[in-house]
Coordinates of C-alpha atoms in Angstrom, one line a residue:
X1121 CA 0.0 0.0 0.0
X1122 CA 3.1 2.5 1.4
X1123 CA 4.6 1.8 -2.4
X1124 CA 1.6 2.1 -4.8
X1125 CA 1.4 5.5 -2.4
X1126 CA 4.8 7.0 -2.7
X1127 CA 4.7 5.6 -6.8
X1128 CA 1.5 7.6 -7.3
X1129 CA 3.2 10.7 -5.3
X1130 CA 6.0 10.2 -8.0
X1131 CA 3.7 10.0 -10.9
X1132 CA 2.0 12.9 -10.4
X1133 CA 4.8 15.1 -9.7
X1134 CA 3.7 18.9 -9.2
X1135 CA -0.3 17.4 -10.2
X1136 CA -0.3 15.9 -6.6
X1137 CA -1.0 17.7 -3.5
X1138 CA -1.9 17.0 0.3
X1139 CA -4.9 19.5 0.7
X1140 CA -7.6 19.6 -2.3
X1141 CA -7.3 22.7 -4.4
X1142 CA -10.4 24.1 -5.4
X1143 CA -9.0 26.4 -8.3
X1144 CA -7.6 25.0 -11.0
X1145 CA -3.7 25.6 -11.5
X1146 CA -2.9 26.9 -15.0
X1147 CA -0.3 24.1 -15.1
X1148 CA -2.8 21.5 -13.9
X1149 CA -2.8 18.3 -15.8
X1150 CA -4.9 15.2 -15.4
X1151 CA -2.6 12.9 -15.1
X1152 CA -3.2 9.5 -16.8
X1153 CA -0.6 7.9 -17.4
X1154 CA 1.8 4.9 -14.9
X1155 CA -0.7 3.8 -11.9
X1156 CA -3.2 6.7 -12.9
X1157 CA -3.6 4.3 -15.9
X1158 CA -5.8 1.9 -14.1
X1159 CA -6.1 3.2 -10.5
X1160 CA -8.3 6.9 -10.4
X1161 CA -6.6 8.0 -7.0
X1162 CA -4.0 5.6 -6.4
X1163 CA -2.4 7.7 -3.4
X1164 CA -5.8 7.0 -1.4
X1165 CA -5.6 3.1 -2.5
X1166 CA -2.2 3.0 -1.0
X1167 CA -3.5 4.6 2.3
X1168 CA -6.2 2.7 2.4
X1169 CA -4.8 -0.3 2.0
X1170 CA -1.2 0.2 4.4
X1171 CA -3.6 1.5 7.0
X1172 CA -6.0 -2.0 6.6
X1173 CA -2.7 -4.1 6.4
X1174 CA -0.1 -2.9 9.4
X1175 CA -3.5 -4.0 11.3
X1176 CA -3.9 -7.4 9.3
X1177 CA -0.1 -7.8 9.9
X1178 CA -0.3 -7.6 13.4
X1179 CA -3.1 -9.6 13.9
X1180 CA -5.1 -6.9 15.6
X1181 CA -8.7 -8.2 14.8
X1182 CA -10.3 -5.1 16.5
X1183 CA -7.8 -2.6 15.0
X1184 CA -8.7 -4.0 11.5
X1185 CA -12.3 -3.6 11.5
X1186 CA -11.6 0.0 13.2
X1187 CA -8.8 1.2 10.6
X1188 CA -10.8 -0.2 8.0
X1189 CA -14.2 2.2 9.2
X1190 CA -12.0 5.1 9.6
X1191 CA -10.1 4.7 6.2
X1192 CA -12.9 4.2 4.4
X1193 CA -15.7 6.9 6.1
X1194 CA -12.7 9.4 5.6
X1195 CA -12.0 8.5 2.0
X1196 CA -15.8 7.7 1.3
X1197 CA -16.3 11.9 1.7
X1198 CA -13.1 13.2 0.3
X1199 CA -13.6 11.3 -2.8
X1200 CA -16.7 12.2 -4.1
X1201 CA -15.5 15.8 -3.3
X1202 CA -13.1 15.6 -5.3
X1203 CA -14.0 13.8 -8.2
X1204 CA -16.5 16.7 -8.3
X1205 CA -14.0 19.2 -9.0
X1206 CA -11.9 16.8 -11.3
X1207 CA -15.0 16.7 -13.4
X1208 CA -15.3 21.0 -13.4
X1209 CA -11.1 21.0 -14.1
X1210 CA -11.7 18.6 -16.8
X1211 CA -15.0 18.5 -18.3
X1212 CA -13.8 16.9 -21.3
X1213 CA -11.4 14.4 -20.6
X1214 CA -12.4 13.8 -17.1
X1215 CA -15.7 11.2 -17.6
X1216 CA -13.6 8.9 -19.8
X1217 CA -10.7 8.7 -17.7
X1218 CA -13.3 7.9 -14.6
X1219 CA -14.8 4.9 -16.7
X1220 CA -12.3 3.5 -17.9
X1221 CA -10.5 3.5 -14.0
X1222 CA -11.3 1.8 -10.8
X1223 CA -11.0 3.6 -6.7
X1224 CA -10.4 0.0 -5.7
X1225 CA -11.3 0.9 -2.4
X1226 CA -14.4 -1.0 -1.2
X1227 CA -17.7 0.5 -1.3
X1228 CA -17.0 4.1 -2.2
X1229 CA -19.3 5.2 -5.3
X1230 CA -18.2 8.4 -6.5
X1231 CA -20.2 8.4 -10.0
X1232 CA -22.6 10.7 -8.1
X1233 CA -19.9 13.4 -8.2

């Protein structure tokens, strides 16, 4: 999870940022290419999925179940927020690229965005 995060980090280069922007960046680009290819926010994935698995590694049953709800409740709002603004950045390339890629974390629909 820790590497599909720091190679999505990569990837994006100057594209990827902690804190959502809500204005576009003249020099914004939707990335696409690398992990974006299949994986629509591949640094979330990565959390996700390193936050599930430290838990899983140690054999923490009740951490699990609790990483898992607070990964995913988290993720399950930020995504939709900003796949919204994706979609305003990018109104033309944007809906391909999001049907054509997968979250691949569990139960977040963001085609409401």
């Amino acid at each position: 999870g820790l590497g599909i995060r720091s190679l999505a980090m990569i990837t994006a280069g100057s594209n990827f940022a902690h804190i959502i922007e809500d204005d576009k960046r003249p020099e914004h680009q939707l990335v696409q290419h690398g992990i974006y290819r299949v994986l629509r926010h591949p640094a979330y994935f990565g959390f996700f999925w390193f936050s599930v698995g430290t838990q899983v590694l140690l054999l923490n049953p009740i951490c699990v179940a609790a990483y898992a709800w607070a990964s995913w409740k988290f993720f399950n709002e930020r995504i939709p927020f900003e796949e919204a603004l994706l979609l305003e950045f990018f109104p033309q390339s944007y809906p391909a690229y999001r049907r054509r890629t997968v979250i691949g974390i569990p139960f977040i629909d963001a085609s409401g965005a």
